[in-house]
Amino acid sequence: MAELVPDYFAAGWRERELPCPCGWQGDSRAMAMELHDAVTDYACAQCGNLLLIVSHPSLEQVRRAAEAGHAEAVAQLAIIEEALTRFPRDAG
């Protein structure tokens, strides 16, 4: 069964090695990644078994993590705020 990471900014999920029933084990960087709208799936590099599901952060989660000093969140927030300034949402 795949492990769910509901908080993208939680420490350690990228580096933690996960075992697969096929005998392979590795961290998220060694897994096959598939991007979806709300989550990213990580699968075993050997057999394709789904091992990890990471939820994408909401804008509020990015803001909170940035305020807490999370470097990746700070960088993401800068990109998001620039995009919102350049391409404002239609109020109508």
Coordinates of N, CA and C in Angstrom, one line a residue:
M1 N 0.8 -1.2 0.0 CA 0.0 0.0 0.0 C 0.9 1.2 0.0
A2 N 0.6 2.2 -0.8 CA 1.3 3.4 -0.9 C 1.2 4.3 0.3
E3 N 2.3 4.9 0.7 CA 2.3 5.9 1.8 C 1.8 7.2 1.3
L4 N 1.0 7.9 2.0 CA 0.5 9.3 1.7 C 1.3 10.3 2.5
V5 N 1.8 11.3 1.8 CA 2.4 12.5 2.5 C 1.5 13.6 2.2
P6 N 0.7 14.0 3.3 CA -0.3 15.1 3.1 C 0.3 16.5 3.1
D7 N 1.5 16.6 3.7 CA 2.2 17.9 3.9 C 3.4 17.9 3.0
Y8 N 3.4 18.5 1.9 CA 4.5 18.6 1.0 C 5.8 19.1 1.7
F9 N 5.6 20.0 2.6 CA 6.8 20.6 3.3 C 7.2 19.9 4.5
A10 N 6.7 18.7 4.8 CA 7.2 17.9 5.9 C 8.6 17.5 5.6
A11 N 9.4 17.5 6.7 CA 10.8 17.2 6.6 C 11.0 15.7 6.3
G12 N 12.0 15.4 5.5 CA 12.5 14.0 5.3 C 11.8 13.1 4.3
W13 N 10.6 13.5 3.8 CA 10.0 12.5 2.9 C 10.8 12.2 1.7
R14 N 11.5 13.1 1.2 CA 12.3 12.9 -0.1 C 13.5 11.9 0.1
E15 N 14.1 12.0 1.3 CA 15.3 11.2 1.6 C 15.0 9.8 2.2
R16 N 13.8 9.6 2.7 CA 13.5 8.3 3.4 C 13.4 7.2 2.4
E17 N 14.1 6.1 2.6 CA 14.1 5.0 1.7 C 12.9 4.1 2.0
L18 N 12.2 3.8 1.0 CA 11.0 2.9 1.1 C 11.2 1.6 0.4
P19 N 10.9 0.5 1.1 CA 11.0 -0.8 0.5 C 9.8 -1.2 -0.4
C20 N 10.1 -1.9 -1.4 CA 9.0 -2.4 -2.3 C 8.9 -4.0 -2.1
P21 N 7.7 -4.5 -2.2 CA 7.6 -6.0 -2.0 C 8.5 -6.8 -3.0
C22 N 8.9 -6.2 -4.1 CA 9.7 -6.9 -5.1 C 11.2 -7.0 -4.7
G23 N 11.6 -6.3 -3.6 CA 12.9 -6.3 -3.1 C 13.7 -5.1 -3.3
W24 N 13.3 -4.2 -4.2 CA 13.9 -3.0 -4.4 C 13.6 -2.0 -3.3
Q25 N 14.6 -1.1 -3.0 CA 14.3 0.0 -2.1 C 15.0 1.2 -2.5
G26 N 14.5 2.4 -2.2 CA 15.1 3.6 -2.5 C 14.3 4.8 -2.1
D27 N 14.8 6.0 -2.3 CA 14.1 7.2 -1.9 C 13.4 7.8 -3.1
S28 N 12.6 8.8 -2.9 CA 11.8 9.4 -4.0 C 12.6 9.8 -5.2
R29 N 13.8 10.2 -5.0 CA 14.6 10.6 -6.2 C 15.0 9.4 -7.1
A30 N 14.9 8.2 -6.5 CA 15.3 7.0 -7.3 C 14.0 6.4 -7.9
M31 N 12.8 6.9 -7.6 CA 11.6 6.3 -8.0 C 11.1 6.9 -9.3
A32 N 10.2 6.2 -10.0 CA 9.5 6.8 -11.1 C 8.5 7.7 -10.7
M33 N 8.4 8.9 -11.2 CA 7.5 10.0 -10.7 C 6.4 10.2 -11.8
E34 N 5.2 10.4 -11.3 CA 4.1 10.8 -12.2 C 3.3 11.9 -11.6
L35 N 3.3 13.0 -12.3 CA 2.6 14.2 -11.8 C 1.1 14.2 -12.2
H36 N 0.3 14.6 -11.2 CA -1.1 14.7 -11.4 C -1.6 16.1 -10.9
D37 N -2.8 16.4 -11.1 CA -3.3 17.8 -10.7 C -3.1 18.0 -9.2
A38 N -3.5 17.1 -8.3 CA -3.5 17.3 -6.9 C -2.3 16.6 -6.1
V39 N -1.7 15.6 -6.8 CA -0.7 14.8 -6.1 C 0.4 14.4 -7.1
T40 N 1.5 14.0 -6.6 CA 2.5 13.3 -7.4 C 2.7 11.9 -6.9
D41 N 2.7 10.9 -7.8 CA 2.9 9.5 -7.4 C 4.4 9.2 -7.6
Y42 N 4.9 8.3 -6.7 CA 6.2 7.8 -6.9 C 6.1 6.3 -6.8
A43 N 6.7 5.6 -7.8 CA 6.6 4.2 -8.0 C 8.0 3.5 -7.9
C44 N 8.0 2.3 -7.6 CA 9.2 1.5 -7.6 C 9.9 1.6 -8.9
A45 N 11.2 1.8 -8.9 CA 12.0 1.9 -10.1 C 12.2 0.6 -10.8
Q46 N 11.9 -0.5 -10.1 CA 12.1 -1.9 -10.7 C 10.8 -2.5 -11.2
C47 N 9.7 -2.4 -10.4 CA 8.5 -3.1 -10.9 C 7.3 -2.1 -11.1
G48 N 7.5 -0.9 -10.7 CA 6.4 0.1 -11.0 C 5.3 0.1 -9.9
N49 N 5.5 -0.6 -8.8 CA 4.5 -0.6 -7.7 C 4.5 0.8 -7.1
L50 N 3.3 1.3 -6.9 CA 3.1 2.6 -6.3 C 3.5 2.6 -4.8
L51 N 4.5 3.4 -4.4 CA 5.0 3.4 -3.1 C 4.7 4.7 -2.3
L52 N 4.6 5.8 -3.0 CA 4.4 7.1 -2.3 C 3.5 8.0 -3.1
I53 N 2.6 8.7 -2.4 CA 1.8 9.7 -2.9 C 2.0 11.0 -2.1
V54 N 2.4 12.1 -2.8 CA 2.6 13.3 -2.1 C 1.6 14.4 -2.6
S55 N 0.9 14.9 -1.7 CA -0.1 16.0 -2.0 C 0.6 17.3 -2.4
H56 N 0.1 17.9 -3.4 CA 0.6 19.2 -3.7 C 0.1 20.3 -2.7
P57 N 0.9 21.2 -2.4 CA 0.5 22.2 -1.4 C -0.5 23.2 -1.9
S58 N -1.4 23.7 -1.1 CA -2.3 24.8 -1.4 C -1.5 26.1 -1.3
L59 N -2.0 27.2 -1.8 CA -1.4 28.4 -1.7 C -1.2 28.8 -0.2
E60 N -2.2 28.5 0.6 CA -2.1 28.8 2.1 C -1.0 28.0 2.7
Q61 N -0.9 26.7 2.3 CA 0.2 25.9 2.9 C 1.6 26.4 2.5
V62 N 1.7 26.9 1.2 CA 3.0 27.5 0.8 C 3.2 28.8 1.6
R63 N 2.2 29.6 1.8 CA 2.4 30.8 2.6 C 2.9 30.5 4.0
R64 N 2.2 29.6 4.7 CA 2.5 29.2 6.0 C 4.0 28.7 6.1
A65 N 4.3 27.8 5.2 CA 5.7 27.2 5.2 C 6.7 28.3 4.9
A66 N 6.4 29.2 4.0 CA 7.3 30.3 3.7 C 7.5 31.2 5.0
E67 N 6.4 31.5 5.7 CA 6.5 32.3 6.9 C 7.3 31.6 8.0
A68 N 7.3 30.3 7.9 CA 8.1 29.5 8.9 C 9.5 29.4 8.5
G69 N 9.9 29.9 7.3 CA 11.3 29.9 6.9 C 11.7 28.8 6.0
H70 N 10.8 28.0 5.5 CA 11.1 26.9 4.7 C 11.6 27.4 3.3
A71 N 12.8 27.2 3.0 CA 13.5 27.8 1.8 C 12.8 27.5 0.5
E72 N 12.3 26.2 0.3 CA 11.6 25.9 -0.9 C 10.3 26.6 -1.0
A73 N 9.6 26.7 0.1 CA 8.3 27.4 0.1 C 8.5 28.9 -0.2
V74 N 9.6 29.5 0.3 CA 9.9 30.9 0.1 C 10.1 31.1 -1.4
A75 N 10.8 30.2 -2.1 CA 11.0 30.3 -3.5 C 9.7 30.1 -4.3
Q76 N 9.0 29.1 -3.9 CA 7.7 28.8 -4.6 C 6.7 30.0 -4.4
L77 N 6.7 30.6 -3.2 CA 5.8 31.7 -3.0 C 6.2 32.9 -3.9
A78 N 7.4 33.2 -4.1 CA 7.9 34.3 -4.9 C 7.4 34.1 -6.4
I79 N 7.5 32.8 -6.8 CA 7.1 32.5 -8.2 C 5.6 32.7 -8.3
I80 N 4.8 32.2 -7.3 CA 3.4 32.3 -7.4 C 2.9 33.7 -7.3
E81 N 3.5 34.5 -6.4 CA 3.1 35.9 -6.3 C 3.4 36.7 -7.6
E82 N 4.6 36.4 -8.2 CA 4.9 37.1 -9.5 C 3.8 36.7 -10.5
A83 N 3.5 35.5 -10.6 CA 2.5 35.0 -11.6 C 1.1 35.7 -11.3
L84 N 0.7 35.8 -10.0 CA -0.5 36.4 -9.7 C -0.5 37.9 -10.0
T85 N 0.6 38.5 -9.9 CA 0.8 40.0 -10.3 C 0.7 40.1 -11.8
R86 N 1.4 39.3 -12.5 CA 1.4 39.4 -14.0 C 0.1 38.9 -14.6
F87 N -0.5 38.0 -14.0 CA -1.8 37.4 -14.6 C -2.9 37.4 -13.5
P88 N -3.4 38.5 -13.1 CA -4.4 38.5 -12.1 C -5.6 37.7 -12.4
R89 N -6.2 37.1 -11.4 CA -7.4 36.4 -11.6 C -8.6 37.3 -12.0
D90 N -9.4 36.8 -12.9 CA -10.6 37.6 -13.3 C -11.6 37.7 -12.2
A91 N -11.9 38.8 -11.8 CA -12.9 39.0 -10.7 C -14.3 38.7 -11.1
G92 N -14.6 38.6 -12.4 CA -15.9 38.4 -12.9 C -16.2 37.0 -13.2

